[in-house]
Coordinates of C-alpha atoms in Angstrom, one line a residue:
M28 CA 15.8 21.4 0.1
E29 CA 15.7 17.6 -0.1
T30 CA 18.1 16.7 2.7
S31 CA 19.5 18.2 5.9
P32 CA 23.0 19.8 5.7
D33 CA 24.6 17.2 8.0
A34 CA 23.2 14.1 6.3
Q35 CA 25.9 11.6 5.3
P36 CA 26.1 10.2 1.8
V37 CA 24.8 6.6 1.5
L38 CA 26.1 6.4 -2.1
D39 CA 29.9 7.0 -1.8
A40 CA 32.3 6.2 -4.7
G41 CA 32.7 2.5 -3.6
E42 CA 29.0 1.9 -3.3
R43 CA 28.3 3.5 -6.7
A44 CA 30.9 1.3 -8.3
R45 CA 29.6 -1.8 -6.6
R46 CA 26.0 -1.1 -7.8
G47 CA 27.1 -0.4 -11.3
A48 CA 29.1 -3.6 -11.6
R49 CA 26.3 -5.7 -10.4
A50 CA 23.8 -4.0 -12.6
A51 CA 26.0 -4.6 -15.6
E52 CA 25.9 -8.3 -14.9
L53 CA 22.1 -8.3 -14.4
A54 CA 21.6 -6.3 -17.6
A55 CA 23.5 -8.8 -19.6
D56 CA 21.1 -11.5 -18.3
L57 CA 18.1 -9.4 -19.1
E58 CA 19.3 -8.8 -22.7
R59 CA 19.7 -12.5 -23.2
S60 CA 16.0 -12.8 -22.2
D61 CA 15.0 -10.2 -24.8
V62 CA 14.3 -7.5 -22.2
I63 CA 14.9 -4.1 -23.7
A64 CA 13.8 -1.7 -21.0
V65 CA 13.6 -1.4 -17.2
A66 CA 10.7 0.6 -15.5
L67 CA 11.9 2.2 -12.3
T68 CA 8.9 3.0 -10.1
W69 CA 8.2 5.0 -7.0
V70 CA 4.9 5.7 -5.3
D71 CA 4.0 9.3 -4.7
V72 CA 2.2 10.8 -1.6
S73 CA -1.1 10.5 -3.4
G74 CA -0.6 6.8 -3.8
I75 CA 0.0 6.7 -7.5
T76 CA 2.8 4.7 -8.9
R77 CA 5.0 6.9 -11.1
T78 CA 7.9 5.7 -13.3
K79 CA 10.9 6.5 -15.4
T80 CA 12.3 4.0 -17.8
V81 CA 15.8 3.2 -19.0
P82 CA 16.9 1.0 -21.8
V83 CA 18.5 -2.1 -20.4
T84 CA 21.9 -1.0 -21.7
R85 CA 21.6 2.0 -19.3
L86 CA 20.8 0.0 -16.2
G87 CA 24.4 0.1 -15.0
H88 CA 24.6 3.9 -15.2
A89 CA 21.2 4.2 -13.5
A90 CA 22.4 1.9 -10.6
S91 CA 25.5 4.0 -10.1
W92 CA 24.3 7.5 -10.8
G93 CA 20.6 7.4 -10.8
V94 CA 18.0 8.8 -13.2
G95 CA 17.0 12.4 -12.7
M96 CA 13.6 13.5 -11.6
S97 CA 12.0 16.6 -10.0
P98 CA 11.2 16.7 -6.3
V99 CA 7.8 18.3 -7.3
F100 CA 6.3 14.8 -7.9
D101 CA 5.9 14.5 -4.2
V102 CA 3.2 17.2 -4.3
F103 CA 1.2 15.9 -7.3
L104 CA -2.5 15.3 -6.6
L105 CA -4.3 12.3 -8.0
D106 CA -5.5 14.4 -11.0
D107 CA -1.9 15.5 -11.7
S108 CA -2.4 19.0 -10.5
I109 CA 0.4 20.3 -8.2
V110 CA 0.3 21.9 -4.8
S111 CA 3.2 23.3 -2.8
G112 CA 4.4 22.7 0.7
R113 CA 7.0 24.2 3.0
Y114 CA 9.6 21.7 1.8
V115 CA 8.6 20.6 -1.6
G116 CA 7.1 22.5 -4.6
G117 CA 8.1 24.5 -7.6
P118 CA 10.2 23.7 -10.7
T119 CA 13.7 23.7 -9.1
G120 CA 15.8 20.9 -7.7
D121 CA 16.7 17.4 -8.8
L122 CA 16.6 13.9 -7.3
R123 CA 18.1 10.6 -8.5
L124 CA 16.2 7.3 -8.9
H125 CA 18.4 4.3 -8.1
P126 CA 16.9 0.9 -8.8
D127 CA 16.9 -1.7 -6.0
L128 CA 18.7 -4.5 -7.8
D129 CA 17.5 -7.1 -5.3
R130 CA 14.0 -6.7 -6.6
L131 CA 14.8 -6.4 -10.3
V132 CA 12.6 -8.8 -12.3
P133 CA 11.4 -9.3 -15.9
L134 CA 7.7 -8.5 -16.2
A135 CA 5.9 -11.5 -17.5
A136 CA 2.8 -9.4 -18.1
L137 CA 4.8 -6.9 -20.2
P138 CA 7.2 -8.9 -22.4
G139 CA 10.4 -7.1 -23.2
W140 CA 10.2 -5.1 -19.9
A141 CA 11.7 -5.5 -16.5
W142 CA 10.8 -3.7 -13.3
A143 CA 12.6 -2.5 -10.2
P144 CA 11.4 -0.3 -7.3
A145 CA 13.5 2.8 -6.9
D146 CA 15.1 4.5 -3.9
R147 CA 15.4 8.3 -4.3
F148 CA 18.6 10.1 -3.4
T149 CA 19.8 13.6 -3.7
Q150 CA 22.6 14.4 -6.2
E151 CA 25.0 14.3 -3.2
G152 CA 24.1 10.6 -2.5
T153 CA 22.0 11.2 0.6
E154 CA 18.5 9.8 1.1
H155 CA 15.7 12.1 0.0
R156 CA 13.9 12.9 3.2
V157 CA 10.5 12.7 1.6
D158 CA 11.2 9.2 0.1
A159 CA 8.5 6.8 1.4
R160 CA 10.6 3.7 0.9
A161 CA 13.4 5.3 3.0
A162 CA 10.9 6.1 5.7
L163 CA 9.8 2.5 5.8
R164 CA 13.4 1.3 5.9
R165 CA 14.0 3.6 8.9
E166 CA 11.1 2.2 10.8
V167 CA 12.2 -1.4 10.1
A168 CA 15.6 -0.5 11.6
R169 CA 14.0 1.3 14.6
L170 CA 11.9 -1.8 15.4
A171 CA 15.0 -4.0 15.0
D172 CA 16.7 -1.9 17.7
Q173 CA 13.9 -3.1 20.0
G174 CA 14.7 -6.7 19.1
C175 CA 11.7 -7.1 16.8
S176 CA 10.8 -7.6 13.2
V177 CA 7.6 -7.7 11.3
R178 CA 6.2 -9.9 8.6
A179 CA 3.6 -8.2 6.4
A180 CA 1.3 -8.7 3.4
F181 CA -1.3 -6.6 1.5
E182 CA -4.6 -8.1 0.3
I183 CA -5.3 -6.6 -3.1
E184 CA -8.9 -5.9 -4.0
W185 CA -9.9 -4.7 -7.5
A186 CA -12.9 -4.4 -9.7
V187 CA -12.8 -5.4 -13.4
S188 CA -14.6 -3.5 -16.1
D189 CA -15.0 -4.7 -19.7
G190 CA -15.6 -1.2 -21.1
D191 CA -18.9 -2.2 -22.6
D192 CA -21.0 0.9 -23.2
G193 CA -24.1 -1.1 -24.1
E194 CA -23.4 -1.0 -27.8
G195 CA -21.1 -4.1 -27.8
D196 CA -17.9 -2.4 -28.8
G197 CA -16.1 -3.0 -25.5
G198 CA -13.1 -1.1 -24.4
G199 CA -9.6 -0.4 -25.8
K200 CA -6.3 -1.4 -24.4
D201 CA -5.4 2.2 -23.5
G202 CA -8.4 2.4 -21.2
S203 CA -9.9 5.3 -23.1
D204 CA -13.4 3.8 -23.2
W205 CA -13.6 3.1 -19.5
E206 CA -14.8 6.5 -18.2
D207 CA -17.7 4.6 -16.8
F208 CA -17.6 1.2 -15.1
T209 CA -19.2 -1.9 -16.5
P210 CA -18.5 -5.1 -14.5
A211 CA -16.7 -7.7 -16.5
C212 CA -18.4 -10.5 -14.6
N213 CA -22.0 -10.9 -13.5
G214 CA -22.0 -13.9 -11.2
P215 CA -23.0 -13.7 -7.5
A216 CA -20.7 -12.4 -4.8
Y217 CA -18.0 -15.0 -4.0
G218 CA -19.6 -17.3 -6.6
M219 CA -17.7 -19.8 -8.8
T220 CA -19.6 -18.3 -11.8
R221 CA -17.2 -15.3 -11.7
I222 CA -14.2 -17.6 -12.0
S223 CA -15.8 -19.3 -15.0
E224 CA -16.6 -16.0 -16.6
L225 CA -13.0 -14.8 -16.2
S226 CA -11.1 -18.0 -16.2
G227 CA -8.7 -17.2 -19.0
Y228 CA -8.0 -13.7 -17.5
L229 CA -7.4 -15.1 -14.0
R230 CA -5.3 -18.0 -15.4
D231 CA -3.0 -15.6 -17.2
L232 CA -2.8 -13.4 -14.1
L233 CA -1.7 -16.2 -11.9
K234 CA 0.8 -17.4 -14.4
A235 CA 2.3 -13.9 -14.7
L236 CA 2.5 -13.4 -11.0
A237 CA 4.2 -16.8 -10.6
A238 CA 6.7 -15.9 -13.3
T239 CA 7.7 -12.7 -11.5
G240 CA 8.3 -14.5 -8.2
V241 CA 5.1 -13.5 -6.4
S242 CA 3.8 -16.2 -4.0
V243 CA 0.0 -16.1 -4.3
E244 CA -1.9 -17.7 -1.5
Q245 CA -5.4 -17.4 -2.7
L246 CA -7.7 -15.7 -5.2
H247 CA -11.4 -15.3 -5.0
P248 CA -14.4 -13.3 -6.2
E249 CA -15.4 -10.5 -3.8
Y250 CA -18.7 -8.9 -2.8
A251 CA -19.1 -6.0 -5.2
E252 CA -19.9 -6.2 -8.9
G253 CA -16.9 -7.3 -10.9
Q254 CA -14.8 -7.4 -7.7
L255 CA -11.9 -9.8 -7.0
E256 CA -9.3 -10.2 -4.3
L257 CA -5.8 -11.7 -4.2
S258 CA -3.7 -12.6 -1.2
V259 CA 0.1 -13.1 -1.2
A260 CA 2.6 -14.5 1.2
A261 CA 3.9 -12.4 4.1
E262 CA 7.4 -11.1 3.8
D263 CA 9.6 -8.3 5.3
P264 CA 7.8 -4.9 5.3
I265 CA 9.8 -3.4 2.4
G266 CA 9.4 -6.5 0.4
A267 CA 5.6 -6.5 1.1
A268 CA 5.2 -2.9 -0.1
D269 CA 7.3 -3.7 -3.2
T270 CA 5.2 -6.8 -3.9
A271 CA 2.0 -4.7 -3.5
V272 CA 3.2 -2.4 -6.3
L273 CA 4.2 -5.3 -8.5
V274 CA 1.0 -7.2 -8.0
R275 CA -1.1 -4.1 -8.9
E276 CA 0.9 -3.3 -12.0
T277 CA 0.7 -7.0 -13.1
I278 CA -3.1 -7.0 -12.6
R279 CA -3.3 -3.8 -14.6
A280 CA -1.2 -5.1 -17.5
V281 CA -3.0 -8.5 -17.7
S282 CA -6.3 -6.7 -17.6
F283 CA -5.4 -4.5 -20.6
E284 CA -4.2 -7.5 -22.5
H285 CA -7.6 -9.1 -22.1
G286 CA -9.4 -5.9 -23.1
L287 CA -10.4 -5.1 -19.5
A288 CA -9.6 -2.4 -17.1
A289 CA -8.8 -2.8 -13.3
S290 CA -9.9 -0.3 -10.7
F291 CA -8.3 -0.3 -7.3
S292 CA -10.2 2.8 -6.2
P293 CA -11.7 2.7 -2.7
K294 CA -15.0 3.6 -4.3
V295 CA -15.5 2.4 -7.9
L296 CA -19.2 3.3 -7.9
A297 CA -20.7 5.7 -5.4
G298 CA -23.5 3.4 -4.4
S299 CA -21.5 0.1 -4.2
V300 CA -19.1 -1.6 -1.8
G301 CA -15.5 -0.2 -2.2
N302 CA -12.1 -1.8 -2.6
G303 CA -10.0 -2.2 0.5
C304 CA -6.4 -3.0 0.7
H305 CA -6.1 -4.8 4.0
V306 CA -2.7 -5.1 5.7
H307 CA -1.7 -8.3 7.6
L308 CA 1.0 -7.9 10.2
S309 CA 2.8 -10.3 12.7
L310 CA 5.5 -9.3 15.2
W311 CA 8.5 -11.6 15.5
R312 CA 11.6 -11.9 17.7
E313 CA 14.7 -14.1 17.3
D314 CA 15.2 -16.8 20.0
E315 CA 18.7 -18.4 20.2
A316 CA 17.1 -21.8 20.9
E317 CA 13.9 -21.7 19.0
G318 CA 14.7 -19.4 16.1
P319 CA 12.0 -17.0 14.9
V320 CA 9.1 -16.7 17.3
N321 CA 5.8 -15.2 16.4
M322 CA 4.8 -12.8 19.2
M323 CA 1.2 -12.9 18.2
S324 CA 0.9 -16.5 19.5
G325 CA 2.0 -18.6 22.4
G326 CA 1.8 -15.9 25.0
E327 CA -0.4 -15.1 28.0
G328 CA -2.2 -12.1 26.5
P329 CA -5.5 -12.0 24.7
Y330 CA -6.0 -15.0 22.4
G331 CA -2.4 -16.0 23.0
M332 CA -0.6 -12.8 22.2
S333 CA 2.7 -12.2 24.0
A334 CA 3.0 -8.9 26.0
A335 CA 5.0 -7.4 23.1
G336 CA 2.4 -8.6 20.5
E337 CA -0.4 -7.0 22.6
A338 CA 1.5 -3.8 23.0
F339 CA 2.3 -3.6 19.3
T340 CA -1.4 -4.1 18.5
A341 CA -2.5 -1.6 21.1
G342 CA -0.1 1.0 19.7
I343 CA -1.7 0.7 16.3
L344 CA -5.2 0.9 17.8
D345 CA -4.3 4.0 19.8
H346 CA -3.1 5.8 16.6
L347 CA -5.7 4.6 14.1
P348 CA -7.3 8.0 13.5
A349 CA -3.9 9.5 12.6
L350 CA -2.9 6.5 10.6
L351 CA -5.9 7.0 8.3
A352 CA -4.0 10.0 6.8
V353 CA -1.6 7.5 5.2
G354 CA -3.8 4.3 5.1
A355 CA -7.1 5.9 3.9
P356 CA -5.6 9.0 2.3
S357 CA -8.1 10.0 -0.4
V358 CA -11.5 11.7 -0.2
A359 CA -12.9 8.6 -1.8
S360 CA -11.6 6.5 1.1
Y361 CA -14.4 8.0 3.3
L362 CA -17.1 6.9 0.8
R363 CA -15.9 3.4 1.6
L364 CA -15.2 3.7 5.3
I365 CA -18.7 3.4 6.5
P366 CA -20.3 1.1 9.2
S367 CA -21.7 -2.4 8.5
H368 CA -19.7 -2.7 5.2
W369 CA -16.8 -4.8 6.5
A370 CA -14.6 -1.7 6.1
G371 CA -13.6 -1.4 9.8
A372 CA -15.1 2.0 10.5
F373 CA -14.8 1.7 14.3
A374 CA -11.6 2.0 16.3
C375 CA -11.8 -1.3 18.0
W376 CA -10.4 -4.8 17.7
G377 CA -11.8 -8.3 17.9
L378 CA -11.2 -11.9 17.2
E379 CA -12.2 -12.6 13.6
N380 CA -14.5 -9.6 13.7
R381 CA -14.7 -8.2 10.2
E382 CA -16.4 -5.0 11.3
A383 CA -13.6 -4.1 13.7
A384 CA -10.8 -1.9 12.3
L385 CA -8.4 -4.4 13.7
R386 CA -9.3 -8.1 13.1
F387 CA -7.1 -10.5 15.1
V388 CA -6.5 -13.8 13.3
T389 CA -5.3 -16.8 15.2
G390 CA -5.2 -19.3 12.3
A391 CA -6.3 -22.9 12.6
L392 CA -5.4 -25.0 15.6
G393 CA -2.0 -26.5 14.9
E394 CA -0.6 -23.7 12.8
R395 CA -1.1 -20.7 15.1
A396 CA 2.6 -20.3 15.9
A397 CA 3.1 -19.4 12.3
A398 CA -0.2 -18.0 11.2
A399 CA -1.4 -15.7 14.0
N400 CA -1.5 -12.1 12.8
L401 CA -3.3 -8.8 12.9
E402 CA -5.4 -7.6 9.9
V403 CA -5.9 -3.8 9.5
K404 CA -9.2 -3.5 7.6
C405 CA -9.6 0.3 7.4
F406 CA -6.8 0.9 4.8
D407 CA -7.4 1.0 1.0
A408 CA -5.3 1.0 -2.2
S409 CA -5.2 4.8 -2.6
A410 CA -2.5 4.5 0.1
N411 CA 1.2 4.6 -0.7
P412 CA 2.1 1.1 0.7
Y413 CA 5.5 2.2 2.0
L414 CA 3.9 5.1 4.0
A415 CA 1.1 2.9 5.2
L416 CA 3.5 0.3 6.6
A417 CA 5.9 2.9 8.0
G418 CA 3.0 4.4 9.9
L419 CA 1.8 1.1 11.3
L420 CA 5.3 0.1 12.4
A421 CA 5.9 3.5 14.1
A422 CA 2.6 3.2 16.0
G423 CA 3.3 -0.4 17.0
R424 CA 6.8 0.5 18.1
A425 CA 5.4 3.2 20.3
G426 CA 3.0 0.7 21.8
I427 CA 5.9 -1.6 22.6
A428 CA 7.9 1.2 24.2
G429 CA 5.0 2.3 26.3
E430 CA 3.9 -1.3 27.2
A431 CA 0.4 -0.5 26.0
T432 CA -2.4 -2.9 26.7
L433 CA -5.6 -3.6 24.7
P434 CA -9.2 -2.9 25.8
A435 CA -11.7 -5.7 25.8
P436 CA -12.2 -7.3 22.4
V437 CA -15.4 -6.6 20.5
D438 CA -17.4 -9.5 19.2
V439 CA -20.3 -7.8 17.5
D440 CA -20.8 -5.2 14.8
P441 CA -20.2 -1.9 16.7
A442 CA -22.8 -0.2 14.6
M443 CA -25.4 -2.4 16.3
L444 CA -24.6 -0.9 19.7
D445 CA -26.0 2.4 20.9
A446 CA -23.7 5.3 21.7
K447 CA -23.6 4.6 25.4
E448 CA -22.8 0.9 24.9
R449 CA -19.9 1.9 22.5
A450 CA -18.6 4.5 25.0
D451 CA -18.7 1.9 27.9
L452 CA -16.6 -0.4 25.7
G453 CA -14.2 2.3 24.7
I454 CA -15.2 2.1 21.0
S455 CA -15.0 5.2 18.9
E456 CA -16.0 5.8 15.3
L457 CA -13.0 6.5 13.1
P458 CA -12.8 9.8 11.2
S459 CA -15.5 10.2 8.6
S460 CA -13.6 12.6 6.4
L461 CA -10.1 13.1 5.1
A462 CA -10.1 16.5 6.9
E463 CA -10.6 14.8 10.3
S464 CA -7.8 12.3 9.5
V465 CA -5.4 15.0 8.6
A466 CA -6.2 16.9 11.8
A467 CA -5.6 13.7 13.8
F468 CA -2.3 13.1 12.0
E469 CA -1.0 16.6 12.8
D470 CA -2.1 16.3 16.5
D471 CA -0.5 12.9 16.8
T472 CA 2.6 12.6 19.0
V473 CA 4.2 9.6 17.2
L474 CA 3.6 9.7 13.4
P475 CA 5.0 13.2 12.6
A476 CA 8.0 12.5 14.7
A477 CA 8.6 9.1 13.0
F478 CA 8.2 10.5 9.5
G479 CA 10.2 13.7 10.1
E480 CA 9.1 17.3 9.5
A481 CA 9.5 17.4 5.7
L482 CA 7.6 14.2 5.0
S483 CA 4.9 15.0 7.5
D484 CA 4.3 18.5 6.1
T485 CA 4.2 17.1 2.5
I486 CA 1.6 14.4 3.5
A487 CA -0.6 17.1 5.1
T488 CA -0.1 19.4 2.1
V489 CA -1.2 16.8 -0.4
R490 CA -4.2 15.7 1.7
R491 CA -5.4 19.3 2.0
G492 CA -4.9 19.7 -1.8
E493 CA -7.2 16.8 -2.5
I494 CA -9.8 18.0 0.0
A495 CA -9.8 21.4 -1.9
L496 CA -10.0 19.6 -5.2
F497 CA -13.2 17.8 -4.2
E498 CA -14.7 20.6 -2.0
D499 CA -18.0 20.8 -4.0
A500 CA -18.0 17.4 -5.6
S501 CA -20.8 14.9 -5.2
P502 CA -20.0 11.2 -4.3
E503 CA -20.6 10.3 -7.9
E504 CA -18.1 12.9 -9.1
I505 CA -15.5 11.8 -6.5
A506 CA -15.9 8.1 -7.5
A507 CA -15.6 9.0 -11.2
T508 CA -12.5 11.1 -10.8
T509 CA -10.8 8.6 -8.6
R510 CA -11.8 5.4 -10.4
W511 CA -8.9 4.8 -12.7
R512 CA -6.1 6.8 -10.9
H513 CA -4.5 4.4 -8.5

């Protein structure tokens, strides 16, 4: 059910023993730091971070033998209802959660707790074929076979509510009073006033992230009411997805500690600007003489891209409609993904064009060899970050293999062009509903093959389940149901 019959165990007796011994050493260090429990997390297909927790004294056993969980979590919807696909569904079966000890870290925002992302294996020690982290690992390896690697980072946007219902009683730390959204700061968009209003909260957030090893590059107020954004340093794709999970859970914990609640929903309020979760990517190769070389710079292609950098970008552009099934995977995503809102609603690319789905960033003159990258603007935080990156790498890899080239860049808001002008420039509007994205995903020639039949079927099954869940819902009802889930 969870693996093919000919799959070879990754966790043999030697590997189990090695992991257990290392975990025992790490557990002793954690105990000396007064850590009593370790949260093992995975992200489901709906984009929700789920967890099982072990006492720190059981970390060694968890590393060797895993922690049991049902495969059915792969077909949970965002409201915790359950659907069933061809490969996953029902009460039978078991998986094992194994912590990635390389990312094990005490949680500064939750004293006494540590965290590790989990890989999911069958009881026989083979990778669960619907495990998103494993899917991303496979794509990293496939790209490495082409002599390339990727550096990636997620920009995290969130909106902060103080739970004030107008009667001055505020919210509770369990979030129970936050059915509605009341912005926790009232200053103007991008204004320093918001920093002043929330200075203690943001100070504690930055301290907590630094203590967990997250390299924050910038923090600023955003456009919507109560909205903020945080950017982190680029790293390898698996590390970038892990960091996205860690950052969100740290934001959530610090928010609760300050009597606030954080919403990462793509549409917090039906009539307001939504939260994105932009992805930054750069393609690299290793040069014997020069070391790592950024293929988004120093070449003869558009704005200095190398041929491989252009092909990687073109591959992503070609598959954007299908990629939305993993990058904008909720019904609420399409309340956000609208023209002239800097959401990237058109399938086009441009230099520093914040209305294009793909914004090319050269960086300042003098640092372009390191800084040049591609920003994917049409993704949001209802996405599973592992699936989102796996899809992007697969599309980029296909572009490299096919030596794809880019159309002309777009230097205006595509919504300001008429239909003929857009057609002449090869600009198309991205899907305007989750149903359209799922159809594009299933018709795609690259993504289902990269993910494999079981994972692709599960993605489509969960998406259709959410479509049915909101079939008769208004935008206000969709926003309210989604607001506190991711």
